[in-house]
């Protein structure tokens, strides 16, 4: 099994929305990602629609040439959209108003579990694979199995943001133990959040890892890799 890369194109849409234009287009970005070897296109349709729009999800499905992995909150509104557009897979994530980005794994405790289980059942019935964004703690991982998820996306935020090498190693250890647990429970393993060019290695080498979902670092690097030629082209036209 070769490790897959899901590229999150949210921040292409962030730039478009900042200017209120119809470019840069996340669908064009996804096609470029496909040509460069990406295996999935990932997007997060947020309640506030601050970057990806409903029409982007539909166009990504029809025109990107990649399987679409939709990140979304577990709300009735998002479930209806997913059931209508039918992305290839959905990742259920927590979403808090005003947050800059997702803050951690989904809370599957108490009453939440029944609500999430019902959503997972509806999505799977429609032929959509379901992933749950989860912290690397045993209770959350067991709850993912109980609610019927196909995949668990391990949250790598704490690993990526660890301020010292020692703390990063400790977070890596937690993720490795979580991966062992997921394999034992026969759940597929993804990981994401804050993965960049410096910290990807140990996560990529983790046994059983199926897919890494990466957005910000790739889009940020893409801006700088392309800026030189964009300036040269403009200077040439002048
Ligand atoms: N996976 C999930 C579930 C996310 O919420 C995000 C952020 O949208 C990512 C992966 C990608 O994180 P980043 O943009 O930091 O690479």
GROMACS .gro file of C-alpha atoms and ligand atoms in nm:
model
  254
    1UNK     CA    1   0.000   0.000   0.000
    2UNK     CA    2   0.157   0.332  -0.097
    3UNK     CA    3   0.098   0.637   0.118
    4UNK     CA    4  -0.154   0.878  -0.034
    5UNK     CA    5  -0.151   1.257  -0.025
    6UNK     CA    6  -0.472   1.456   0.009
    7UNK     CA    7  -0.414   1.822  -0.075
    8UNK     CA    8  -0.640   2.070   0.100
    9UNK     CA    9  -0.719   2.361  -0.135
   10UNK     CA   10  -0.913   2.577   0.116
   11UNK     CA   11  -0.654   2.852   0.113
   12UNK     CA   12  -0.672   2.898  -0.262
   13UNK     CA   13  -1.036   2.989  -0.195
   14UNK     CA   14  -0.928   3.208   0.100
   15UNK     CA   15  -0.733   3.425  -0.144
   16UNK     CA   16  -1.022   3.437  -0.390
   17UNK     CA   17  -1.271   3.536  -0.119
   18UNK     CA   18  -1.038   3.808   0.014
   19UNK     CA   19  -1.069   3.988  -0.319
   20UNK     CA   20  -1.425   3.883  -0.408
   21UNK     CA   21  -1.309   3.761  -0.751
   22UNK     CA   22  -1.368   3.430  -0.925
   23UNK     CA   23  -0.997   3.345  -0.916
   24UNK     CA   24  -0.771   3.186  -0.800
   25UNK     CA   25  -0.994   2.883  -0.853
   26UNK     CA   26  -0.961   2.586  -0.613
   27UNK     CA   27  -1.074   2.352  -0.892
   28UNK     CA   28  -0.785   2.464  -1.115
   29UNK     CA   29  -0.558   2.416  -0.813
   30UNK     CA   30  -0.692   2.063  -0.765
   31UNK     CA   31  -0.622   1.978  -1.130
   32UNK     CA   32  -0.265   2.100  -1.088
   33UNK     CA   33  -0.234   1.893  -0.770
   34UNK     CA   34  -0.361   1.588  -0.961
   35UNK     CA   35  -0.097   1.634  -1.232
   36UNK     CA   36   0.171   1.662  -0.963
   37UNK     CA   37   0.069   1.333  -0.799
   38UNK     CA   38  -0.190   1.421  -0.535
   39UNK     CA   39  -0.428   1.134  -0.465
   40UNK     CA   40  -0.724   1.326  -0.318
   41UNK     CA   41  -0.848   1.681  -0.309
   42UNK     CA   42  -0.954   1.791   0.038
   43UNK     CA   43  -1.177   2.086   0.122
   44UNK     CA   44  -1.356   2.209   0.434
   45UNK     CA   45  -1.700   2.358   0.381
   46UNK     CA   46  -1.733   2.578   0.687
   47UNK     CA   47  -2.056   2.704   0.834
   48UNK     CA   48  -1.942   3.065   0.768
   49UNK     CA   49  -1.834   2.984   0.407
   50UNK     CA   50  -1.521   3.189   0.457
   51UNK     CA   51  -1.326   3.002   0.191
   52UNK     CA   52  -1.480   2.700   0.015
   53UNK     CA   53  -1.834   2.754  -0.118
   54UNK     CA   54  -2.100   2.490  -0.185
   55UNK     CA   55  -2.047   2.535  -0.560
   56UNK     CA   56  -1.672   2.461  -0.516
   57UNK     CA   57  -1.750   2.122  -0.363
   58UNK     CA   58  -1.981   2.039  -0.653
   59UNK     CA   59  -1.726   2.154  -0.913
   60UNK     CA   60  -1.443   1.968  -0.738
   61UNK     CA   61  -1.655   1.654  -0.764
   62UNK     CA   62  -1.729   1.705  -1.132
   63UNK     CA   63  -1.414   1.869  -1.264
   64UNK     CA   64  -1.108   1.809  -1.046
   65UNK     CA   65  -1.027   1.459  -1.168
   66UNK     CA   66  -0.952   1.357  -0.806
   67UNK     CA   67  -1.159   1.183  -0.540
   68UNK     CA   68  -1.310   1.453  -0.317
   69UNK     CA   69  -1.262   1.433   0.060
   70UNK     CA   70  -1.498   1.678   0.230
   71UNK     CA   71  -1.425   1.798   0.582
   72UNK     CA   72  -1.736   1.922   0.761
   73UNK     CA   73  -1.903   1.969   1.095
   74UNK     CA   74  -2.162   1.709   1.195
   75UNK     CA   75  -2.467   1.933   1.145
   76UNK     CA   76  -2.793   1.873   0.963
   77UNK     CA   77  -2.707   2.145   0.710
   78UNK     CA   78  -2.373   1.985   0.620
   79UNK     CA   79  -2.518   1.635   0.613
   80UNK     CA   80  -2.781   1.746   0.362
   81UNK     CA   81  -2.514   1.902   0.140
   82UNK     CA   82  -2.293   1.594   0.157
   83UNK     CA   83  -2.582   1.362   0.078
   84UNK     CA   84  -2.671   1.578  -0.222
   85UNK     CA   85  -2.321   1.630  -0.365
   86UNK     CA   86  -2.188   1.289  -0.262
   87UNK     CA   87  -1.816   1.342  -0.219
   88UNK     CA   88  -1.613   1.021  -0.219
   89UNK     CA   89  -1.545   1.059   0.152
   90UNK     CA   90  -1.635   1.286   0.439
   91UNK     CA   91  -1.427   1.370   0.745
   92UNK     CA   92  -1.634   1.481   1.043
   93UNK     CA   93  -1.455   1.758   1.230
   94UNK     CA   94  -1.542   1.989   1.519
   95UNK     CA   95  -1.605   2.349   1.423
   96UNK     CA   96  -1.611   2.643   1.664
   97UNK     CA   97  -1.722   2.992   1.561
   98UNK     CA   98  -1.429   3.230   1.516
   99UNK     CA   99  -1.155   2.966   1.517
  100UNK     CA  100  -0.871   3.024   1.269
  101UNK     CA  101  -0.851   2.653   1.193
  102UNK     CA  102  -0.975   2.323   1.339
  103UNK     CA  103  -0.859   2.300   1.700
  104UNK     CA  104  -0.851   1.926   1.761
  105UNK     CA  105  -1.037   1.600   1.730
  106UNK     CA  106  -1.413   1.549   1.742
  107UNK     CA  107  -1.577   1.509   2.083
  108UNK     CA  108  -1.738   1.165   2.083
  109UNK     CA  109  -1.829   1.160   2.449
  110UNK     CA  110  -2.174   1.137   2.606
  111UNK     CA  111  -2.469   1.234   2.390
  112UNK     CA  112  -2.247   1.334   2.096
  113UNK     CA  113  -2.180   0.970   2.017
  114UNK     CA  114  -2.541   0.889   1.927
  115UNK     CA  115  -2.571   1.197   1.702
  116UNK     CA  116  -2.244   1.117   1.527
  117UNK     CA  117  -2.335   0.751   1.488
  118UNK     CA  118  -2.662   0.848   1.318
  119UNK     CA  119  -2.472   1.078   1.080
  120UNK     CA  120  -2.213   0.811   1.000
  121UNK     CA  121  -2.493   0.565   0.921
  122UNK     CA  122  -2.665   0.810   0.684
  123UNK     CA  123  -2.342   0.893   0.501
  124UNK     CA  124  -2.234   0.530   0.466
  125UNK     CA  125  -2.578   0.432   0.340
  126UNK     CA  126  -2.528   0.685   0.060
  127UNK     CA  127  -2.198   0.519  -0.036
  128UNK     CA  128  -1.978   0.787   0.121
  129UNK     CA  129  -1.677   0.668   0.321
  130UNK     CA  130  -1.661   0.825   0.664
  131UNK     CA  131  -1.354   0.944   0.847
  132UNK     CA  132  -1.348   1.101   1.192
  133UNK     CA  133  -1.088   1.356   1.295
  134UNK     CA  134  -0.973   1.232   1.635
  135UNK     CA  135  -0.716   1.303   1.901
  136UNK     CA  136  -0.473   1.023   1.978
  137UNK     CA  137  -0.643   0.917   2.299
  138UNK     CA  138  -0.772   0.564   2.348
  139UNK     CA  139  -1.128   0.662   2.447
  140UNK     CA  140  -1.177   0.873   2.132
  141UNK     CA  141  -1.036   0.597   1.912
  142UNK     CA  142  -1.261   0.331   2.064
  143UNK     CA  143  -1.557   0.568   2.018
  144UNK     CA  144  -1.469   0.608   1.646
  145UNK     CA  145  -1.500   0.232   1.608
  146UNK     CA  146  -1.829   0.228   1.800
  147UNK     CA  147  -1.992   0.492   1.583
  148UNK     CA  148  -1.901   0.297   1.269
  149UNK     CA  149  -1.627   0.510   1.108
  150UNK     CA  150  -1.428   0.357   0.822
  151UNK     CA  151  -1.125   0.578   0.877
  152UNK     CA  152  -0.974   0.775   1.165
  153UNK     CA  153  -0.774   1.086   1.079
  154UNK     CA  154  -0.531   1.135   1.366
  155UNK     CA  155  -0.493   1.498   1.464
  156UNK     CA  156  -0.125   1.593   1.432
  157UNK     CA  157  -0.171   1.948   1.569
  158UNK     CA  158   0.003   1.882   1.904
  159UNK     CA  159   0.290   1.704   1.726
  160UNK     CA  160   0.329   1.983   1.470
  161UNK     CA  161   0.316   2.261   1.728
  162UNK     CA  162   0.533   2.097   1.998
  163UNK     CA  163   0.782   2.364   2.112
  164UNK     CA  164   1.073   2.127   2.184
  165UNK     CA  165   1.211   1.812   2.026
  166UNK     CA  166   1.140   1.618   2.349
  167UNK     CA  167   0.772   1.719   2.349
  168UNK     CA  168   0.747   1.644   1.976
  169UNK     CA  169   0.888   1.294   2.036
  170UNK     CA  170   0.630   1.242   2.313
  171UNK     CA  171   0.348   1.345   2.076
  172UNK     CA  172   0.487   1.113   1.809
  173UNK     CA  173   0.485   0.829   2.059
  174UNK     CA  174   0.116   0.897   2.136
  175UNK     CA  175   0.036   0.895   1.763
  176UNK     CA  176   0.228   0.568   1.712
  177UNK     CA  177   0.038   0.400   1.996
  178UNK     CA  178  -0.288   0.533   1.849
  179UNK     CA  179  -0.195   0.388   1.508
  180UNK     CA  180  -0.134   0.045   1.667
  181UNK     CA  181  -0.477   0.065   1.834
  182UNK     CA  182  -0.646   0.160   1.507
  183UNK     CA  183  -0.482  -0.128   1.321
  184UNK     CA  184  -0.597  -0.368   1.592
  185UNK     CA  185  -0.952  -0.235   1.557
  186UNK     CA  186  -0.929  -0.271   1.178
  187UNK     CA  187  -0.976   0.102   1.116
  188UNK     CA  188  -0.796   0.277   0.832
  189UNK     CA  189  -0.550   0.549   0.937
  190UNK     CA  190  -0.513   0.902   0.801
  191UNK     CA  191  -0.334   1.196   0.966
  192UNK     CA  192  -0.341   1.569   0.925
  193UNK     CA  193  -0.313   1.920   1.062
  194UNK     CA  194   0.004   2.127   1.066
  195UNK     CA  195   0.208   1.877   0.866
  196UNK     CA  196   0.488   2.056   0.683
  197UNK     CA  197   0.813   1.991   0.495
  198UNK     CA  198   1.013   1.958   0.819
  199UNK     CA  199   0.785   1.736   1.026
  200UNK     CA  200   0.627   1.503   0.767
  201UNK     CA  201   0.890   1.226   0.777
  202UNK     CA  202   0.806   1.042   1.101
  203UNK     CA  203   0.430   1.063   1.034
  204UNK     CA  204   0.474   0.933   0.679
  205UNK     CA  205   0.678   0.637   0.804
  206UNK     CA  206   0.420   0.533   1.065
  207UNK     CA  207   0.312   0.173   1.011
  208UNK     CA  208  -0.034   0.140   0.854
  209UNK     CA  209  -0.060   0.508   0.757
  210UNK     CA  210  -0.282   0.530   0.448
  211UNK     CA  211  -0.310   0.902   0.371
  212UNK     CA  212  -0.179   1.240   0.488
  213UNK     CA  213  -0.407   1.542   0.442
  214UNK     CA  214  -0.200   1.856   0.405
  215UNK     CA  215  -0.305   2.209   0.313
  216UNK     CA  216  -0.143   2.520   0.455
  217UNK     CA  217   0.224   2.429   0.413
  218UNK     CA  218   0.176   2.316   0.052
  219UNK     CA  219  -0.026   2.622  -0.052
  220UNK     CA  220   0.218   2.856   0.131
  221UNK     CA  221   0.516   2.695  -0.045
  222UNK     CA  222   0.329   2.708  -0.375
  223UNK     CA  223   0.295   3.087  -0.346
  224UNK     CA  224   0.671   3.132  -0.313
  225UNK     CA  225   0.766   2.874  -0.576
  226UNK     CA  226   0.543   3.058  -0.824
  227UNK     CA  227   0.606   3.421  -0.727
  228UNK     CA  228   0.935   3.457  -0.914
  229UNK     CA  229   0.795   3.346  -1.249
  230UNK     CA  230   0.479   3.553  -1.197
  231UNK     CA  231   0.691   3.868  -1.149
  232UNK     CA  232   0.914   3.783  -1.450
  233UNK     CA  233   0.611   3.730  -1.674
  234UNK     CA  234   0.460   4.066  -1.573
  235UNK     CA  235   0.792   4.244  -1.622
  236UNK     CA  236   0.815   4.086  -1.968
  237UNK     CA  237   0.470   4.215  -2.062
  238UNK     CA  238   0.562   4.565  -1.943
  239LIG     N1  239  -0.715   1.756   0.834
  239LIG     C1  240  -0.816   1.819   0.897
  239LIG     C2  241  -0.924   1.738   0.957
  239LIG     C3  242  -0.822   1.959   0.901
  239LIG     O1  243  -0.925   2.020   0.963
  239LIG     C4  244  -0.720   2.033   0.838
  239LIG     C5  245  -0.728   2.183   0.839
  239LIG     O2  246  -0.832   2.223   0.753
  239LIG     C6  247  -0.617   1.963   0.773
  239LIG     C7  248  -0.616   1.824   0.776
  239LIG     C8  249  -0.507   2.034   0.702
  239LIG     O3  250  -0.430   2.106   0.792
  239LIG     P1  251  -0.318   2.204   0.741
  239LIG     O4  252  -0.383   2.309   0.656
  239LIG     O5  253  -0.257   2.256   0.866
  239LIG     O6  254  -0.221   2.121   0.660
   0.00000   0.00000   0.00000
